[in-house]
Structures are given as structure tokens and as C-alpha cells.
CSV table of C-alpha atoms and ligand atoms in Angstrom, one decimal:
chain,number,residue,atom,x,y,z
A,27,MET,CA,22.8,-19.2,-28.6
A,28,LYS,CA,25.8,-16.9,-28.3
A,29,GLN,CA,25.0,-13.6,-26.5
A,30,ILE,CA,26.0,-10.3,-28.2
A,31,TYR,CA,26.2,-7.5,-25.7
A,32,LEU,CA,25.2,-4.2,-27.3
A,33,ASP,CA,24.3,-2.2,-24.1
A,34,ASN,CA,27.6,-0.5,-23.5
A,35,ALA,CA,26.0,2.9,-23.1
A,36,ALA,CA,24.3,1.5,-20.0
A,37,THR,CA,27.5,-0.1,-18.7
A,38,SER,CA,30.4,-1.7,-20.5
A,39,TYR,CA,30.8,-5.5,-20.7
A,40,PRO,CA,32.9,-7.5,-20.6
A,41,LYS,CA,35.6,-5.7,-18.5
A,42,PRO,CA,39.2,-6.5,-19.1
A,43,ASP,CA,40.2,-9.5,-17.0
A,44,THR,CA,42.6,-7.4,-15.0
A,45,VAL,CA,39.6,-5.4,-13.5
A,46,PRO,CA,38.0,-8.3,-11.5
A,47,GLN,CA,41.4,-9.7,-10.7
A,48,ALA,CA,42.5,-6.4,-9.1
A,49,MET,CA,39.2,-6.2,-7.1
A,50,VAL,CA,39.5,-9.7,-5.8
A,51,ARG,CA,43.2,-9.2,-5.0
A,52,TYR,CA,42.3,-6.1,-2.9
A,53,ILE,CA,39.5,-8.0,-1.0
A,54,GLN,CA,41.5,-11.1,-0.4
A,55,GLN,CA,45.1,-9.9,-0.1
A,56,VAL,CA,45.1,-6.2,0.7
A,57,GLY,CA,42.0,-5.3,2.7
A,58,ALA,CA,43.4,-2.1,4.2
A,59,PRO,CA,41.6,1.3,4.6
A,60,LEU,CA,42.7,4.4,2.8
A,61,ASN,CA,44.0,7.5,4.5
A,62,ARG,CA,43.6,6.0,8.0
A,63,SER,CA,46.5,3.7,8.9
A,64,GLY,CA,50.2,3.5,8.2
A,65,TYR,CA,51.1,-0.2,7.8
A,66,ARG,CA,52.4,-1.5,4.5
A,67,SER,CA,49.2,-2.7,3.0
A,68,ALA,CA,47.5,0.6,3.8
A,69,GLN,CA,50.4,2.3,2.0
A,70,GLU,CA,49.8,0.1,-1.0
A,71,ALA,CA,46.1,1.1,-1.0
A,72,GLU,CA,47.3,4.8,-0.9
A,73,LEU,CA,49.6,4.3,-3.8
A,74,THR,CA,47.0,2.5,-5.9
A,75,THR,CA,44.5,5.4,-5.3
A,76,LEU,CA,47.2,7.9,-6.2
A,77,SER,CA,48.0,6.0,-9.4
A,78,LEU,CA,44.3,6.0,-10.3
A,79,ARG,CA,44.1,9.8,-9.9
A,80,GLU,CA,47.2,10.2,-11.9
A,81,ARG,CA,46.0,8.0,-14.7
A,82,ILE,CA,42.7,9.9,-14.9
A,83,LYS,CA,44.6,13.2,-14.9
A,84,ARG,CA,46.8,12.1,-17.8
A,85,PHE,CA,43.9,10.5,-19.8
A,86,PHE,CA,41.9,13.7,-19.7
A,87,ASN,CA,44.8,16.1,-20.0
A,88,PHE,CA,43.7,17.7,-16.7
A,89,PRO,CA,46.0,20.6,-15.9
A,90,GLU,CA,45.5,20.6,-12.1
A,91,LYS,CA,47.3,18.4,-9.6
A,92,ALA,CA,46.1,14.8,-9.1
A,93,ASN,CA,44.5,15.8,-5.8
A,94,HIS,CA,41.9,17.7,-7.8
A,95,VAL,CA,40.6,14.4,-9.2
A,96,VAL,CA,37.9,13.7,-6.6
A,97,LEU,CA,36.6,10.1,-6.4
A,98,THR,CA,32.8,9.9,-6.0
A,99,PRO,CA,30.3,7.1,-5.8
A,100,GLY,CA,29.6,7.6,-9.6
A,101,ASN,CA,28.8,10.1,-12.3
A,102,THR,CA,25.4,10.9,-11.0
A,103,TYR,CA,27.0,11.9,-7.7
A,104,SER,CA,29.6,13.9,-9.4
A,105,ILE,CA,26.9,15.9,-11.2
A,106,ASN,CA,24.9,16.3,-7.9
A,107,TYR,CA,28.0,17.5,-6.1
A,108,VAL,CA,28.4,20.2,-8.8
A,109,LEU,CA,24.8,21.4,-9.0
A,110,LYS,CA,23.9,21.2,-5.4
A,111,GLY,CA,27.2,22.4,-4.1
A,112,TYR,CA,27.5,25.4,-6.4
A,113,LEU,CA,24.1,26.8,-7.2
A,114,HIS,CA,22.0,29.1,-5.0
A,115,PRO,CA,18.4,30.3,-5.2
A,116,GLY,CA,18.2,33.1,-7.8
A,117,ASP,CA,20.9,31.4,-10.1
A,118,HIS,CA,20.2,30.5,-13.7
A,119,VAL,CA,21.7,27.5,-15.5
A,120,ILE,CA,22.0,26.6,-19.2
A,121,VAL,CA,21.7,22.9,-20.2
A,122,SER,CA,21.1,21.3,-23.5
A,123,ALA,CA,17.8,19.7,-24.6
A,124,MET,CA,19.7,16.4,-24.7
A,125,GLU,CA,20.3,16.0,-21.0
A,126,HIS,CA,20.1,12.8,-19.0
A,127,ASN,CA,18.0,12.9,-15.8
A,128,ALA,CA,21.3,12.8,-13.9
A,129,VAL,CA,21.3,16.6,-14.7
A,130,MET,CA,17.6,17.4,-15.0
A,131,ARG,CA,16.3,15.7,-11.8
A,132,PRO,CA,18.7,17.4,-9.4
A,133,LEU,CA,18.2,20.7,-11.2
A,134,LEU,CA,14.4,20.4,-10.8
A,135,GLN,CA,14.8,19.7,-7.1
A,136,MET,CA,16.5,23.0,-6.5
A,137,GLU,CA,14.0,25.6,-5.5
A,138,GLY,CA,14.8,29.1,-6.8
A,139,VAL,CA,17.2,27.8,-9.5
A,140,SER,CA,16.0,28.4,-13.1
A,141,PHE,CA,17.3,27.0,-16.3
A,142,ASP,CA,17.0,27.2,-20.0
A,143,ARG,CA,17.6,24.4,-22.5
A,144,LEU,CA,19.7,24.9,-25.6
A,145,HIS,CA,17.6,23.6,-28.4
A,146,ALA,CA,18.8,20.4,-30.2
A,147,ASP,CA,17.9,19.4,-33.7
A,148,GLU,CA,16.4,16.1,-34.8
A,149,GLU,CA,19.9,14.5,-34.9
A,150,GLY,CA,20.6,15.6,-31.3
A,151,PHE,CA,23.0,18.5,-31.9
A,152,VAL,CA,22.8,21.9,-30.3
A,153,ASN,CA,24.0,25.0,-32.1
A,154,PRO,CA,26.6,26.7,-29.9
A,155,LYS,CA,25.8,30.0,-31.6
A,156,GLU,CA,22.4,30.0,-29.8
A,157,LEU,CA,24.1,29.9,-26.4
A,158,THR,CA,24.8,33.6,-26.2
A,159,GLY,CA,21.1,34.4,-26.6
A,160,LEU,CA,20.3,32.4,-23.5
A,161,ILE,CA,22.9,33.9,-21.2
A,162,ARG,CA,21.4,36.2,-18.5
A,163,ASN,CA,22.9,38.4,-15.8
A,164,ASN,CA,22.4,35.6,-13.3
A,165,THR,CA,23.6,32.7,-15.4
A,166,ARG,CA,26.1,31.0,-13.1
A,167,LEU,CA,26.7,27.7,-14.9
A,168,ILE,CA,26.6,25.9,-18.2
A,169,ILE,CA,26.4,22.1,-17.9
A,170,MET,CA,25.9,19.7,-20.7
A,171,ALA,CA,26.2,16.1,-21.8
A,172,HIS,CA,29.2,15.8,-24.2
A,173,GLY,CA,27.8,12.7,-25.9
A,174,SER,CA,24.1,11.9,-26.0
A,175,ASN,CA,23.1,8.5,-24.5
A,176,VAL,CA,20.2,8.4,-26.9
A,177,SER,CA,21.4,9.7,-30.3
A,178,GLY,CA,25.2,9.3,-29.9
A,179,SER,CA,25.6,12.9,-31.1
A,180,VAL,CA,28.7,14.7,-29.6
A,181,GLN,CA,28.3,18.4,-29.0
A,182,ASP,CA,30.9,20.9,-30.1
A,183,ALA,CA,32.2,21.3,-26.5
A,184,LYS,CA,35.1,23.4,-27.6
A,185,GLN,CA,33.0,26.1,-29.1
A,186,ILE,CA,30.6,26.0,-26.1
A,187,GLY,CA,33.7,26.2,-23.7
A,188,ASN,CA,35.0,29.2,-25.6
A,189,ILE,CA,31.7,31.1,-25.4
A,190,ALA,CA,31.3,30.2,-21.7
A,191,ALA,CA,34.9,31.4,-21.0
A,192,ALA,CA,34.2,34.7,-22.9
A,193,HIS,CA,31.3,35.4,-20.5
A,194,GLY,CA,33.2,34.2,-17.4
A,195,ILE,CA,30.6,31.4,-16.8
A,196,PRO,CA,31.9,28.0,-15.5
A,197,PHE,CA,31.4,25.2,-18.1
A,198,VAL,CA,30.9,21.7,-16.7
A,199,LEU,CA,30.8,18.6,-19.0
A,200,ASP,CA,28.9,15.4,-18.3
A,201,GLY,CA,31.4,12.9,-19.9
A,202,ALA,CA,29.3,9.8,-19.3
A,203,GLN,CA,29.1,8.8,-23.0
A,204,THR,CA,32.4,10.1,-24.2
A,205,ALA,CA,34.9,9.2,-21.5
A,206,GLY,CA,36.9,6.3,-23.0
A,207,HIS,CA,35.1,6.5,-26.4
A,208,TYR,CA,35.9,10.0,-27.7
A,209,PRO,CA,38.8,12.3,-26.8
A,210,VAL,CA,38.0,14.7,-23.9
A,211,ASP,CA,40.8,17.2,-23.3
A,212,TYR,CA,40.0,19.1,-20.2
A,213,GLU,CA,42.3,22.0,-20.9
A,214,ASP,CA,41.4,22.4,-24.5
A,215,LEU,CA,37.7,22.5,-23.7
A,216,ALA,CA,38.3,25.2,-21.0
A,217,LEU,CA,36.3,23.2,-18.5
A,218,SER,CA,35.6,24.1,-14.9
A,219,ALA,CA,34.7,20.5,-14.0
A,220,LEU,CA,34.3,17.1,-15.7
A,221,CYS,CA,32.0,14.4,-14.4
A,222,ILE,CA,32.8,10.8,-15.4
A,223,PRO,CA,31.7,7.3,-14.4
A,224,ALA,CA,34.1,4.4,-14.1
A,225,HIS,CA,31.8,1.8,-15.5
A,226,LYS,CA,31.1,2.8,-19.1
A,227,GLY,CA,33.8,3.6,-21.6
A,228,LEU,CA,36.5,3.6,-19.0
A,229,LEU,CA,35.8,-0.1,-18.4
A,230,GLY,CA,35.8,0.0,-14.6
A,231,PRO,CA,33.3,-1.3,-12.1
A,232,GLY,CA,30.0,0.4,-11.1
A,233,GLY,CA,29.7,2.5,-7.9
A,234,ILE,CA,32.6,4.7,-8.5
A,235,GLY,CA,33.3,7.8,-10.6
A,236,ALA,CA,35.2,11.0,-10.5
A,237,LEU,CA,34.8,14.8,-10.4
A,238,LEU,CA,37.7,16.7,-11.9
A,239,LEU,CA,37.7,20.2,-10.5
A,240,SER,CA,39.6,23.3,-11.5
A,241,ASP,CA,41.0,25.0,-8.4
A,242,GLU,CA,39.0,28.2,-8.9
A,243,PHE,CA,35.7,26.2,-9.3
A,244,ALA,CA,36.5,23.9,-6.3
A,245,ARG,CA,36.9,26.9,-4.0
A,246,LYS,CA,33.3,27.9,-4.8
A,247,LEU,CA,31.9,24.4,-4.2
A,248,THR,CA,30.3,23.4,-0.9
A,249,PRO,CA,30.8,19.7,-0.1
A,250,LEU,CA,27.5,17.9,0.0
A,251,VAL,CA,28.7,15.2,2.3
A,252,ALA,CA,30.8,15.7,5.5
A,253,GLY,CA,32.4,13.2,7.8
A,254,GLY,CA,35.6,11.5,8.7
A,255,THR,CA,38.4,11.8,6.2
A,256,GLY,CA,41.2,10.2,8.2
A,257,SER,CA,43.0,13.5,8.0
A,258,VAL,CA,43.0,16.6,10.3
A,259,SER,CA,41.4,14.5,13.0
A,260,ASP,CA,42.0,17.1,15.7
A,261,SER,CA,39.3,19.2,14.0
A,262,GLU,CA,35.5,18.7,13.7
A,263,LEU,CA,35.6,20.8,10.5
A,264,LEU,CA,36.2,19.3,7.0
A,265,PRO,CA,39.8,19.8,5.7
A,266,ALA,CA,40.0,22.8,3.3
A,267,TYR,CA,42.2,20.8,0.8
A,268,LEU,CA,41.4,18.4,-1.9
A,269,PRO,CA,40.5,15.6,-2.4
A,270,ASP,CA,39.7,15.2,1.4
A,271,ARG,CA,37.2,18.0,1.4
A,272,PHE,CA,35.0,16.1,-1.0
A,273,GLU,CA,35.8,12.5,0.0
A,274,SER,CA,34.2,11.9,3.4
A,275,GLY,CA,33.7,8.4,4.7
A,276,THR,CA,35.4,5.1,3.9
A,277,MET,CA,36.2,4.9,0.2
A,278,ASN,CA,35.2,2.2,-2.3
A,279,LEU,CA,38.5,0.4,-2.4
A,280,PRO,CA,37.5,-2.6,-4.4
A,281,GLY,CA,36.2,0.0,-6.9
A,282,ILE,CA,39.4,2.0,-6.8
A,283,TYR,CA,41.5,-1.2,-7.5
A,284,GLY,CA,39.2,-2.2,-10.3
A,285,TRP,CA,39.1,1.2,-11.9
A,286,GLU,CA,42.9,1.6,-11.6
A,287,ALA,CA,43.3,-1.6,-13.5
A,288,ALA,CA,40.8,-0.5,-16.1
A,289,MET,CA,42.5,2.9,-16.5
A,290,ALA,CA,45.8,1.0,-17.1
A,291,PHE,CA,44.0,-0.9,-19.9
A,292,VAL,CA,42.4,2.2,-21.5
A,293,GLU,CA,45.6,4.2,-21.2
A,294,ALA,CA,47.6,1.4,-22.9
A,295,GLN,CA,45.1,1.2,-25.7
A,296,GLY,CA,44.8,5.0,-26.0
A,297,VAL,CA,41.5,6.7,-26.7
A,298,LYS,CA,42.5,7.2,-30.3
A,299,ALA,CA,42.7,3.4,-31.0
A,300,LEU,CA,39.5,2.7,-29.0
A,301,ARG,CA,37.8,5.4,-31.0
A,302,VAL,CA,39.1,4.1,-34.4
A,303,HIS,CA,37.7,0.6,-33.6
A,304,GLU,CA,34.3,1.9,-32.4
A,305,THR,CA,34.0,4.3,-35.2
A,306,GLU,CA,34.7,1.6,-37.8
A,307,LEU,CA,31.9,-0.6,-36.2
A,308,THR,CA,29.5,2.4,-36.0
A,309,GLY,CA,30.1,3.2,-39.7
A,310,ARG,CA,29.5,-0.4,-40.7
A,311,PHE,CA,26.3,-0.4,-38.6
A,312,ILE,CA,24.9,2.8,-40.0
A,313,GLU,CA,25.8,1.9,-43.6
A,314,GLY,CA,24.1,-1.5,-43.1
A,315,LEU,CA,21.0,0.2,-42.0
A,316,SER,CA,20.6,2.2,-45.2
A,317,THR,CA,19.0,-0.7,-47.0
A,318,VAL,CA,16.6,-1.7,-44.2
A,319,GLN,CA,13.0,-0.5,-44.6
A,320,ASN,CA,10.8,0.9,-41.8
A,321,VAL,CA,13.5,1.5,-39.4
A,322,ARG,CA,14.6,5.1,-38.6
A,323,LEU,CA,18.1,6.0,-37.3
A,324,CYS,CA,17.5,8.5,-34.5
A,325,GLY,CA,20.8,10.3,-34.6
A,326,PRO,CA,23.6,11.5,-36.9
A,327,LYS,CA,24.8,9.5,-39.9
A,328,ASP,CA,28.1,11.3,-39.8
A,329,ILE,CA,30.4,9.0,-37.8
A,330,GLU,CA,32.9,11.8,-37.0
A,331,SER,CA,30.5,13.7,-34.8
A,332,ARG,CA,29.1,10.8,-32.9
A,333,VAL,CA,29.9,7.8,-30.6
A,334,GLY,CA,28.6,4.3,-31.1
A,335,VAL,CA,25.3,4.8,-29.4
A,336,ILE,CA,22.8,3.9,-32.1
A,337,SER,CA,19.1,4.4,-31.4
A,338,LEU,CA,16.5,3.0,-33.8
A,339,ASP,CA,12.8,3.5,-34.1
A,340,PHE,CA,11.1,0.4,-35.7
A,341,LEU,CA,8.3,2.2,-37.5
A,342,ASN,CA,4.8,0.8,-36.9
A,343,LYS,CA,6.2,-1.6,-34.3
A,344,ASP,CA,6.6,-1.6,-30.5
A,345,ASN,CA,10.2,-0.9,-29.8
A,346,GLY,CA,10.0,-2.7,-26.4
A,347,ALA,CA,8.8,-5.8,-28.2
A,348,MET,CA,11.6,-5.5,-30.7
A,349,ALA,CA,14.2,-5.4,-27.9
A,350,TYR,CA,12.6,-8.5,-26.5
A,351,GLU,CA,12.7,-10.3,-29.8
A,352,LEU,CA,16.3,-9.3,-30.3
A,353,GLU,CA,17.2,-11.2,-27.2
A,354,GLN,CA,14.8,-14.1,-27.6
A,355,GLN,CA,15.6,-14.8,-31.3
A,356,PHE,CA,19.1,-13.6,-31.7
A,357,GLY,CA,20.7,-13.3,-28.3
A,358,ILE,CA,21.3,-9.6,-28.8
A,359,LEU,CA,21.2,-7.5,-25.7
A,360,THR,CA,20.0,-3.9,-26.2
A,361,ARG,CA,17.9,-1.3,-24.2
A,362,SER,CA,14.5,0.0,-25.2
A,363,GLY,CA,12.5,2.9,-23.9
A,364,LEU,CA,13.5,6.5,-23.1
A,365,HIS,CA,16.9,5.9,-21.6
A,366,CYS,CA,16.4,8.4,-18.7
A,367,ALA,CA,16.4,11.3,-21.1
A,368,PRO,CA,12.9,12.4,-22.0
A,369,SER,CA,13.9,15.8,-23.3
A,370,ALA,CA,16.3,14.2,-25.8
A,371,HIS,CA,13.5,12.1,-27.2
A,372,LYS,CA,11.4,15.2,-27.7
A,373,SER,CA,14.2,16.7,-29.8
A,374,LEU,CA,14.6,13.5,-31.8
A,375,GLY,CA,10.8,13.1,-32.3
A,376,THR,CA,10.7,9.8,-30.4
A,377,PHE,CA,8.8,10.8,-27.3
A,378,PRO,CA,7.1,9.0,-25.7
A,379,ARG,CA,7.6,5.8,-27.7
A,380,GLY,CA,11.3,5.7,-27.2
A,381,THR,CA,13.9,3.7,-29.2
A,382,VAL,CA,15.8,0.5,-29.3
A,383,ARG,CA,19.4,1.4,-28.4
A,384,PHE,CA,22.4,-0.6,-29.7
A,385,SER,CA,25.6,0.6,-28.1
A,386,LEU,CA,29.0,-0.5,-29.0
A,387,GLY,CA,32.1,-1.1,-27.0
A,388,TYR,CA,35.8,-2.0,-27.4
A,389,ALA,CA,35.0,-5.7,-27.2
A,390,ASN,CA,32.5,-5.8,-30.1
A,391,THR,CA,33.4,-7.1,-33.5
A,392,LYS,CA,32.3,-6.7,-37.1
A,393,GLU,CA,30.5,-10.1,-36.7
A,394,ASP,CA,28.5,-8.6,-33.9
A,395,VAL,CA,27.4,-5.7,-36.1
A,396,ASP,CA,26.6,-8.0,-39.0
A,397,THR,CA,24.5,-10.3,-36.8
A,398,ALA,CA,22.6,-7.2,-35.4
A,399,LEU,CA,22.0,-5.9,-38.9
A,400,GLU,CA,20.6,-9.3,-40.0
A,401,ALA,CA,18.3,-9.4,-37.0
A,402,ILE,CA,17.1,-5.8,-37.5
A,403,GLU,CA,16.4,-6.6,-41.2
A,404,LYS,CA,14.4,-9.7,-40.2
A,405,LEU,CA,12.4,-7.9,-37.5
A,406,SER,CA,11.7,-4.9,-39.7
A,407,ARG,CA,9.9,-7.3,-42.2
A,408,LEU,CA,7.6,-8.8,-39.6
A,409,PRO,CA,4.0,-8.0,-40.3
B,18,PLP,C1,24.7,11.2,-20.5
B,18,PLP,C2,24.6,10.5,-19.2
B,18,PLP,N1,24.7,11.3,-18.1
B,18,PLP,C3,24.7,10.7,-16.9
B,18,PLP,C4,24.6,9.4,-16.7
B,18,PLP,C5,24.6,8.8,-15.3
B,18,PLP,O1,25.7,8.0,-15.1
B,18,PLP,P1,25.6,6.9,-13.9
B,18,PLP,O2,24.4,6.2,-14.0
B,18,PLP,O3,26.8,6.1,-14.2
B,18,PLP,O4,25.8,7.7,-12.6
B,18,PLP,C6,24.4,8.6,-17.8
B,18,PLP,C7,24.2,7.1,-17.6
B,18,PLP,O5,23.7,6.4,-18.5
B,18,PLP,C8,24.4,9.1,-19.1
B,18,PLP,O6,24.3,8.4,-20.2
């Protein structure tokens, strides 16, 4: 049976061929460290890393220099670097009710830091107008998932950014579900920082991500990890400049090579074209669902304000069992459960039963969508 991969919100698959090729080439033919040595292959590694930072800078219309693109071990790390490096006891934070545990768990670990959640409706949208009512004298940060990994809803980050800016509060976006799927314009959204993973819509490998930092915000951030950077080796203090200040230890060079190749691919496609393709498939999927009985779409029908993360609740059935049957009977790979976002399910009315999540990527086709619809239809009719 042919496999149909519909779990791109967890991690994208397949990657463009150039991604594993670049990683293997690094391991077999380059093998040099970054920022440590001066021989030719080390210089090549340096240039590839710079090229990655520059591609990321261009892709997100990031107005700072490429050295403000800090490479991290992944999106969760980027978020932890922000929360734990910036907040202090007594600070207040505003999040949305749609957050992933990558935001909620570090926040709840931080003693003395309080937070409020911006309410989300049953499609997973917050109302930016309600933000002002949550702002307090000690509100130091607004951090939010741009796109929900449960409902696919995309928040009006522009309006939120404007309100944050009007109150002088840094606004940080978790771009896990929009980066590579939906336009994210750093400057236009008035961001202070953007957290992104390589391995989802940007089609890179796991274990690497980035934290794009505005200079003003970077100056207020304490590095969580300290160690050797290969630079300023006469000092036992961390360098003051970026990216070294936030990049201690030997970097993930296979990941850098793979992500650089992936960014070349997504840059060549352009986020607009990637979005047009995924939106077309999302529209086809949602339209096809309209005739299926006993299955609820847990997210917006409007394709303009969402990404291709489609959560379904099979009414009167066990969603985990449905995901199992989708693979067993139809070769369709999905994810069931709460998707690391319990509060999002409370907003959508699917807590604690969770949903079956179908998430689309650049490599999916209309045929994949039609096969999924037929499978959903058949499973919905099971007694
Ligand atoms: C909205 C959201 N935020 C954060 C994360 C964490 O990203 P990662 O697991 O790549 O660190 C995810 C991953 O699914 C996510 O969907």
C-alpha cells in the first residue's frame, strides 16, 4: 500500500533531495568546525553558515544584519532562550489560549512570572482588541503562536504587533506552523523576536532552528548557555556581540548544511507559491468534508486565515483508533491526541479527547487529499 504522509505539522516529509545530499557532503567531504580554524574547508563551513543566515534574513524580511539570526538547537530552544533569558520574577506575560507547550511549560517553570491568556474562539482565533484589557503595568512580553498546530488558525499578528508597539511591549512570534507555509514579514509585524524550526515548513532537518533578534531586544536578553565560541578566546567572558553571544559550543554543522540547502529550495519556490499550493489542497480538503457526516472540523473553514493543519473530531468514535485505522486500512499517516497544546483543545471544545490531525505540505497532491477524504468518509460510516 502506498503511504500518504499527512503529518507535516509535526515535521515535514519528504525533504527536497538536496537536503540529505548537503548533509552527507558535509560529513563525508567537509567535516570542518565552525568559527575555530582557518583552513579552506573551515572557511567553506563559515560561508555556508553565513549563507544560511542570509537566506533566513531575506525570507522573513528581517531588517537587522544576518548576525542577528541566532542558530539554536530548535524552535523550543529559541522560545526558552527568549522566556528564560528575558523575564524576571514580578514580570507579567500575555500569551494566547492556543499556545503549544513549548511556550506554556517554560513559562510555568518560571517562579514569580505571571501570565494571562488571550481568549480564543472555537475556531482558534484570538481577538486582538481584547489584548489591551490584559495589559498591566508589569507586562513585559507578548508571545504567541502565529499559526495553531491544532486548528490551523493564523492570528492577526499585524494588529497584535501594532498594539504591542503602541504600549512599548516586545512582541515575539512562535512561527513554528507558519514559517514556510504563510508569509511572515518580521518588519511589517513589528516583532522583537521570531522563533522558527528548520524541520517543518522550511523543509530542513530536525535539531536546528533559529531565533531572529532585534538589536534592542537582544541587548536585554541573558544567554542561557555559555561556553566556547571560538572567538575572543583570551577572555573567560562571553563575547558581547551576536551571534556568538548566543551560540556557545560546537554547532550542528550537518544541520546547518541541510537547512541551508532547504532554504535555497524554499527561497526558489517562494512562500507565495508554496502557500498557493497548500491553500488549494486545504480548500479541497475542507470542501470535501462538507458532505461527510459525524465528523467535525475543529478550526476555520475560511482558507485565507488558516494553514493546512486540519484537525477532525470523529463524533462518537475514538480519535486515536481512527488514526490507527487510517494507517492500517489506507496508509495515511496522521497524528491523534492533544498535539502538545491542551489549552488550544479547551478553546476548540476537544479537551481531553483530542483530534485526528491531517497536516499538508508542499509535496502533497490533490490525489492525497481525495484518498484522505474517501478514507474519512468510510471511517465515519463505521458503526
Ligand atoms: C506552534 C508550535 N510551537 C512550538 C513547537 C515546537 O517546535 P519544535 O518541536 O520544533 O521545537 C511546535 C511543534 O510542533 C509547534 O507546533
